[in-house]
Short mmCIF file of C-alpha atoms in Angstrom, two decimals:
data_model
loop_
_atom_site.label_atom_id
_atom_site.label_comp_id
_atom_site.label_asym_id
_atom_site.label_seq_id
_atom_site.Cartn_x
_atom_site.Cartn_y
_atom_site.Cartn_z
CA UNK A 1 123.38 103.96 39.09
CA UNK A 2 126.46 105.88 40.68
CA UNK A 3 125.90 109.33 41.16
CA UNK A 4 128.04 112.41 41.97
CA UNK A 5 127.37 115.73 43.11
CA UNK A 6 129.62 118.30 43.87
CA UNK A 7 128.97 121.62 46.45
CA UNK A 8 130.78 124.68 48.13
CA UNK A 9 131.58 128.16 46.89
CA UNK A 10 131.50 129.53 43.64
CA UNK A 11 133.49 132.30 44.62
CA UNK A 12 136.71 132.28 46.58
CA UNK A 13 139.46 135.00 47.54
CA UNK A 14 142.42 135.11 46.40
CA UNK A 15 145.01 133.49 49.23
CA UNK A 16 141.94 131.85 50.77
CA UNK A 17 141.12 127.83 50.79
CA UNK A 18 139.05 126.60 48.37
CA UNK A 19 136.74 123.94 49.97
CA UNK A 20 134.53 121.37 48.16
CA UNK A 21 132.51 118.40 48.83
CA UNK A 22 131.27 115.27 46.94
CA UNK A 23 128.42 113.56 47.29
CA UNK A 24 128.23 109.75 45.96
CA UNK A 25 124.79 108.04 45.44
CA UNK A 26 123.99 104.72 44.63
CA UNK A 27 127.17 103.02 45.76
CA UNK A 28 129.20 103.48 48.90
CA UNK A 29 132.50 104.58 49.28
CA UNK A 30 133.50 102.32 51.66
CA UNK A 31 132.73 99.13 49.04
CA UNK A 32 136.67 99.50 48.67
CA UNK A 33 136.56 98.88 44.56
CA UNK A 34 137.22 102.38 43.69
CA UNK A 35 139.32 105.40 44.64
CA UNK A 36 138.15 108.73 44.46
CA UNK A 37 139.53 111.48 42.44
CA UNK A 38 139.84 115.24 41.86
CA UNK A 39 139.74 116.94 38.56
CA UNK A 40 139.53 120.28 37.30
CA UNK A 41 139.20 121.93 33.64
CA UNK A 42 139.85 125.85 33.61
CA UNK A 43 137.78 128.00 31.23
CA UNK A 44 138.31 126.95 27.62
CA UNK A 45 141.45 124.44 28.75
CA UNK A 46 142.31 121.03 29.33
CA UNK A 47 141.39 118.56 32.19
CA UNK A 48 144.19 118.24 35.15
CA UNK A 49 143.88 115.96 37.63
CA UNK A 50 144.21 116.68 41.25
CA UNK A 51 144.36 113.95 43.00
CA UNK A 52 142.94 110.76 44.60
CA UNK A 53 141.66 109.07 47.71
CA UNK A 54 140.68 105.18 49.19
CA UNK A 55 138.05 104.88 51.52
CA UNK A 56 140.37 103.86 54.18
CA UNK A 57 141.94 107.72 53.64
CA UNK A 58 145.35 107.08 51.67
CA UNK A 59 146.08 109.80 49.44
CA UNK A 60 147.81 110.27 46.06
CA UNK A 61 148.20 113.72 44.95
CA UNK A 62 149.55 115.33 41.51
CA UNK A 63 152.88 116.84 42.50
CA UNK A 64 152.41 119.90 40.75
CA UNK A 65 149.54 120.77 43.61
CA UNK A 66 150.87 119.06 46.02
CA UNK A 67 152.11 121.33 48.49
CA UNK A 68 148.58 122.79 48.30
CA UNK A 69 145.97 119.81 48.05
CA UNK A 70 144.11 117.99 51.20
CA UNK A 71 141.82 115.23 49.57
CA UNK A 72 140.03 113.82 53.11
CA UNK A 73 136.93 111.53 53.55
CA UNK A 74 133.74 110.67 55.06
CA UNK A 75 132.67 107.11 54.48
CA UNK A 76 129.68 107.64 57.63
CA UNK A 77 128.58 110.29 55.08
CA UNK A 78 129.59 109.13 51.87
CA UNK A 79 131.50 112.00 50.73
CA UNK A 80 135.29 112.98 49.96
CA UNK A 81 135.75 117.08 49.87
CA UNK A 82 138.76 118.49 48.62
CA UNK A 83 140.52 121.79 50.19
CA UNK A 84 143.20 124.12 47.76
CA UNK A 85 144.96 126.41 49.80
CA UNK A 86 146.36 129.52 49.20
CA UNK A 87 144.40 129.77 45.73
CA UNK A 88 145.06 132.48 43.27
CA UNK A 89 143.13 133.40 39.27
CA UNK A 90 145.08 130.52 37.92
CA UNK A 91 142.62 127.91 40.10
CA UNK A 92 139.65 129.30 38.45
CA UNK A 93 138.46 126.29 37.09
CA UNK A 94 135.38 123.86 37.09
CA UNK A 95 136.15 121.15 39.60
CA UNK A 96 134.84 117.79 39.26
CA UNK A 97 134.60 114.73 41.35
CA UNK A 98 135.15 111.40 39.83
CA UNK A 99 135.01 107.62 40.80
CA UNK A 100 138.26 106.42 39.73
CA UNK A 101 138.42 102.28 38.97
CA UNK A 102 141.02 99.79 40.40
CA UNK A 103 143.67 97.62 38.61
CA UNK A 104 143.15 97.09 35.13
CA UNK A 105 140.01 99.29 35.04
CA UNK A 106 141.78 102.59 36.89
CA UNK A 107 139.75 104.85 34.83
CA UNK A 108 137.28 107.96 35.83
CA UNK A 109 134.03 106.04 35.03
CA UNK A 110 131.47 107.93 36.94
CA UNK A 111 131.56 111.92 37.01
CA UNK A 112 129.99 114.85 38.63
CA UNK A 113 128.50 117.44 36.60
CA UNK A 114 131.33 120.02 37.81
CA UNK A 115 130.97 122.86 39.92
CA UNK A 116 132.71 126.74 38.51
CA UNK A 117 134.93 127.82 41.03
CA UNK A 118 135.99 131.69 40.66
CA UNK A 119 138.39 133.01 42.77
CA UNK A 120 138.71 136.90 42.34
CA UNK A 121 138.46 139.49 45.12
CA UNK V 1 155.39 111.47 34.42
CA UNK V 2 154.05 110.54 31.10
CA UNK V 3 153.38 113.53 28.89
CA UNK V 4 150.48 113.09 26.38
CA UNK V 5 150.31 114.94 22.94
CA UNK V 6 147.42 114.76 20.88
CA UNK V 7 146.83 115.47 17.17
CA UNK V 8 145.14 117.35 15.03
CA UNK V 9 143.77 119.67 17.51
CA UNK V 10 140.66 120.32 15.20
CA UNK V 11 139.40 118.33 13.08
CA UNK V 12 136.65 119.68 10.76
CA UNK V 13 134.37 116.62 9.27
CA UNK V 14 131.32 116.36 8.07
CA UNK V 15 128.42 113.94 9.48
CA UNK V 16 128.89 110.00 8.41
CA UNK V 17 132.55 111.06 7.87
CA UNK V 18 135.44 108.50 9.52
CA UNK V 19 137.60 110.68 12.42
CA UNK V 20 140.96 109.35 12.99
CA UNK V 21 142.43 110.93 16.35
CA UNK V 22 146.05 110.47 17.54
CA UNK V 23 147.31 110.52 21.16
CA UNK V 24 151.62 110.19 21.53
CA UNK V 25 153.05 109.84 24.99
CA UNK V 26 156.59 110.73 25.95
CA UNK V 27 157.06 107.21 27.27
CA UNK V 28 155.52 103.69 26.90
CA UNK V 29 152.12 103.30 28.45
CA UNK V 30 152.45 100.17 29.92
CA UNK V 31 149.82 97.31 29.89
CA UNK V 32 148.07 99.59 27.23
CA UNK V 33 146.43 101.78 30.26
CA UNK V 34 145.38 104.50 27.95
CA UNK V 35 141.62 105.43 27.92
CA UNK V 36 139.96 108.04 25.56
CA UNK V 37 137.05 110.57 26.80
CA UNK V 38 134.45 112.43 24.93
CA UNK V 39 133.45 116.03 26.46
CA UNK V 40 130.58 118.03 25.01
CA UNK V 41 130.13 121.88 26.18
CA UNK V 42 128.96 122.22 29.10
CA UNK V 43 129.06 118.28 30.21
CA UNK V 44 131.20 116.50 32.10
CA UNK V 45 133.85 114.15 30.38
CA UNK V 46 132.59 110.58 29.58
CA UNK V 47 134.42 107.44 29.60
CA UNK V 48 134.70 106.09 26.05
CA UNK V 49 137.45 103.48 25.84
CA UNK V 50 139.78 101.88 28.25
CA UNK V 51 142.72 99.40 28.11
CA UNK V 52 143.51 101.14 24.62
CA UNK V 53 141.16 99.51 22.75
CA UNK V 54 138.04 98.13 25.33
CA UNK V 55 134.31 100.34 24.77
CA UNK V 56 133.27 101.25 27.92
CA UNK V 57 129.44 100.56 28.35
CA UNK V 58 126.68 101.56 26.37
CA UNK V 59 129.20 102.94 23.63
CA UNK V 60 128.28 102.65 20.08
CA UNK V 61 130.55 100.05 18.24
CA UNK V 62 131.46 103.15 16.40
CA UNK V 63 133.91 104.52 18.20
CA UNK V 64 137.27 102.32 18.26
CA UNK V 65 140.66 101.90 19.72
CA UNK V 66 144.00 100.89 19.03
CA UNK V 67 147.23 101.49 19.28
CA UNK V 68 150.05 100.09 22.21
CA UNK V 69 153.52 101.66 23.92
CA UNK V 70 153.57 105.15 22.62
CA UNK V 71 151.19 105.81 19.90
CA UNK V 72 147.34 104.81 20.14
CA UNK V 73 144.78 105.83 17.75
CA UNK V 74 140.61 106.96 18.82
CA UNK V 75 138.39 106.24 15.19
CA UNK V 76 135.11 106.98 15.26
CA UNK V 77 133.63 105.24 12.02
CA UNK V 78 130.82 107.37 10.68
CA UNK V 79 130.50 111.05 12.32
CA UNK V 80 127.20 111.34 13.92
CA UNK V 81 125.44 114.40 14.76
CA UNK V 82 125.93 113.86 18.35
CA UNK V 83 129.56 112.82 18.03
CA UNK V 84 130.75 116.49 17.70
CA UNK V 85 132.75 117.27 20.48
CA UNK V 86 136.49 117.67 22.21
CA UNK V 87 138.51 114.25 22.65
CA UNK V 88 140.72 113.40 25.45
CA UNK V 89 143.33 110.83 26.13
CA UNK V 90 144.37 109.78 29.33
CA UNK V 91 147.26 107.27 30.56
CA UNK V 92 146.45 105.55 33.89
CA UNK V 93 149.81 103.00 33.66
CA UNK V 94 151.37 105.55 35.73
CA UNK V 95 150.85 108.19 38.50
CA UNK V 96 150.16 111.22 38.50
CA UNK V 97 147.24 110.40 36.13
CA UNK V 98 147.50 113.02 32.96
CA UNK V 99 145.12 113.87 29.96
CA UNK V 100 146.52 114.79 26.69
CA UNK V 101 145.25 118.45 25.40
CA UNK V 102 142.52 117.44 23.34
CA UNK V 103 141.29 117.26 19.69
CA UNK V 104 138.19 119.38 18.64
CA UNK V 105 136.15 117.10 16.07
CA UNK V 106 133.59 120.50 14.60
CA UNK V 107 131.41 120.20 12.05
CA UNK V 108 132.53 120.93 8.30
#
């Protein structure tokens, strides 16, 4: 059974990076069936997705965060982290990680249980 | 990019009820890569249906899909207890990925 866990700060200041990692159990990264995805949910809103990686570290990212968003990787580990520069109130969201299926199956099958990121001085 | 609307945004049923959820995109979805996800509070979303109208695994028989190019269609049959919850569509025939706003199936 795939797991995902999700760490870093719950609280981040404004202008700063937000940094977060995921964790995957149970399969490995590197298995090359799945890409790797991003996705947040502010308070009492809809889901928007950040973005995506491969194991071999090719990136897709939404263009609306673009300029902002470094998905990276760490198959010796098995975790992806995600890093949102230059964050302000409007990226106060939960942020979850997602495995992310290939071809005709390129759906978010497994998720983490989302960690609350706050950002506020 | 594909924008997704979704309709009603509540719905107010009562238990053993049918639901009937819509999801319109601005474009054709193509292949029928449009996926539906249920999302209790607190919870993170769970894969319900895929390829428009495929369950994922381990999900009852009551919850259907149809629907191809622009307009697909999320019916659960008979409302269980546990069924209460926010709905959310998401197109993966194009990039970026995007989820439609949601319906809100409460209790009547």
């Amino acid at each position: 059974q795939v797991q995902l866990q999700e760490s870093g700060p719950g609280l981040v200041k404004p202008s700063q990076t937000l940094s977060l990692t995921c964790t995957v159990s149970g399969g490995s990264i590197s298995s090359g069936d799945y890409y790797w995805s991003w996705i947040r949910q502010p308070p009492g809103k809809g889901l928007e997705w950040i973005g995506y990686i491969y194991y071999s570290g090719s990136t897709y990212y939404n263009p609306s965060l673009k300029s902002r968003v470094t998905i990276s990787v760490d198959t010796s580990k098995n975790q992806f982290s995600l890093k949102l520069s230059s964050v302000t109130a409007a990226d106060t969201a939960v942020y979850y990680c997602a495995r992310e299926g290939y071809g005709d199956y390129q759906v978010f099958d497994y998720w983490g249980q989302g960690t609350l990121v706050t950002v506020s001085s | 990019e594909i924008v997704l609307t979704q309709s009603p945004g509540t719905l107010s049923l009562s238990p053993g009820e049918r639901a009937t959820l819509s999801c319109r995109a601005s474009q054709s979805v193509s292949s029928s890569y449009l996926a539906w996800y249920q999302q209790k509070p607190g919870q993170a979303p769970r894969l319900l249906i895929y390829g428009a109208s495929s369950r994922a695994t381990g999900i009852p028989d009551r919850f259907s899909g149809s629907g191809s190019g622009t307009d697909f269609t999320l019916t659960i049959s008979r409302l269980e207890p546990e069924d209460f919850a926010v709905y959310y569509c998401q197109q993966y025939g194009s990039s970026p990925r995007f989820f439609g706003p949601g319906t809100k199936v409460d209790i009547k």
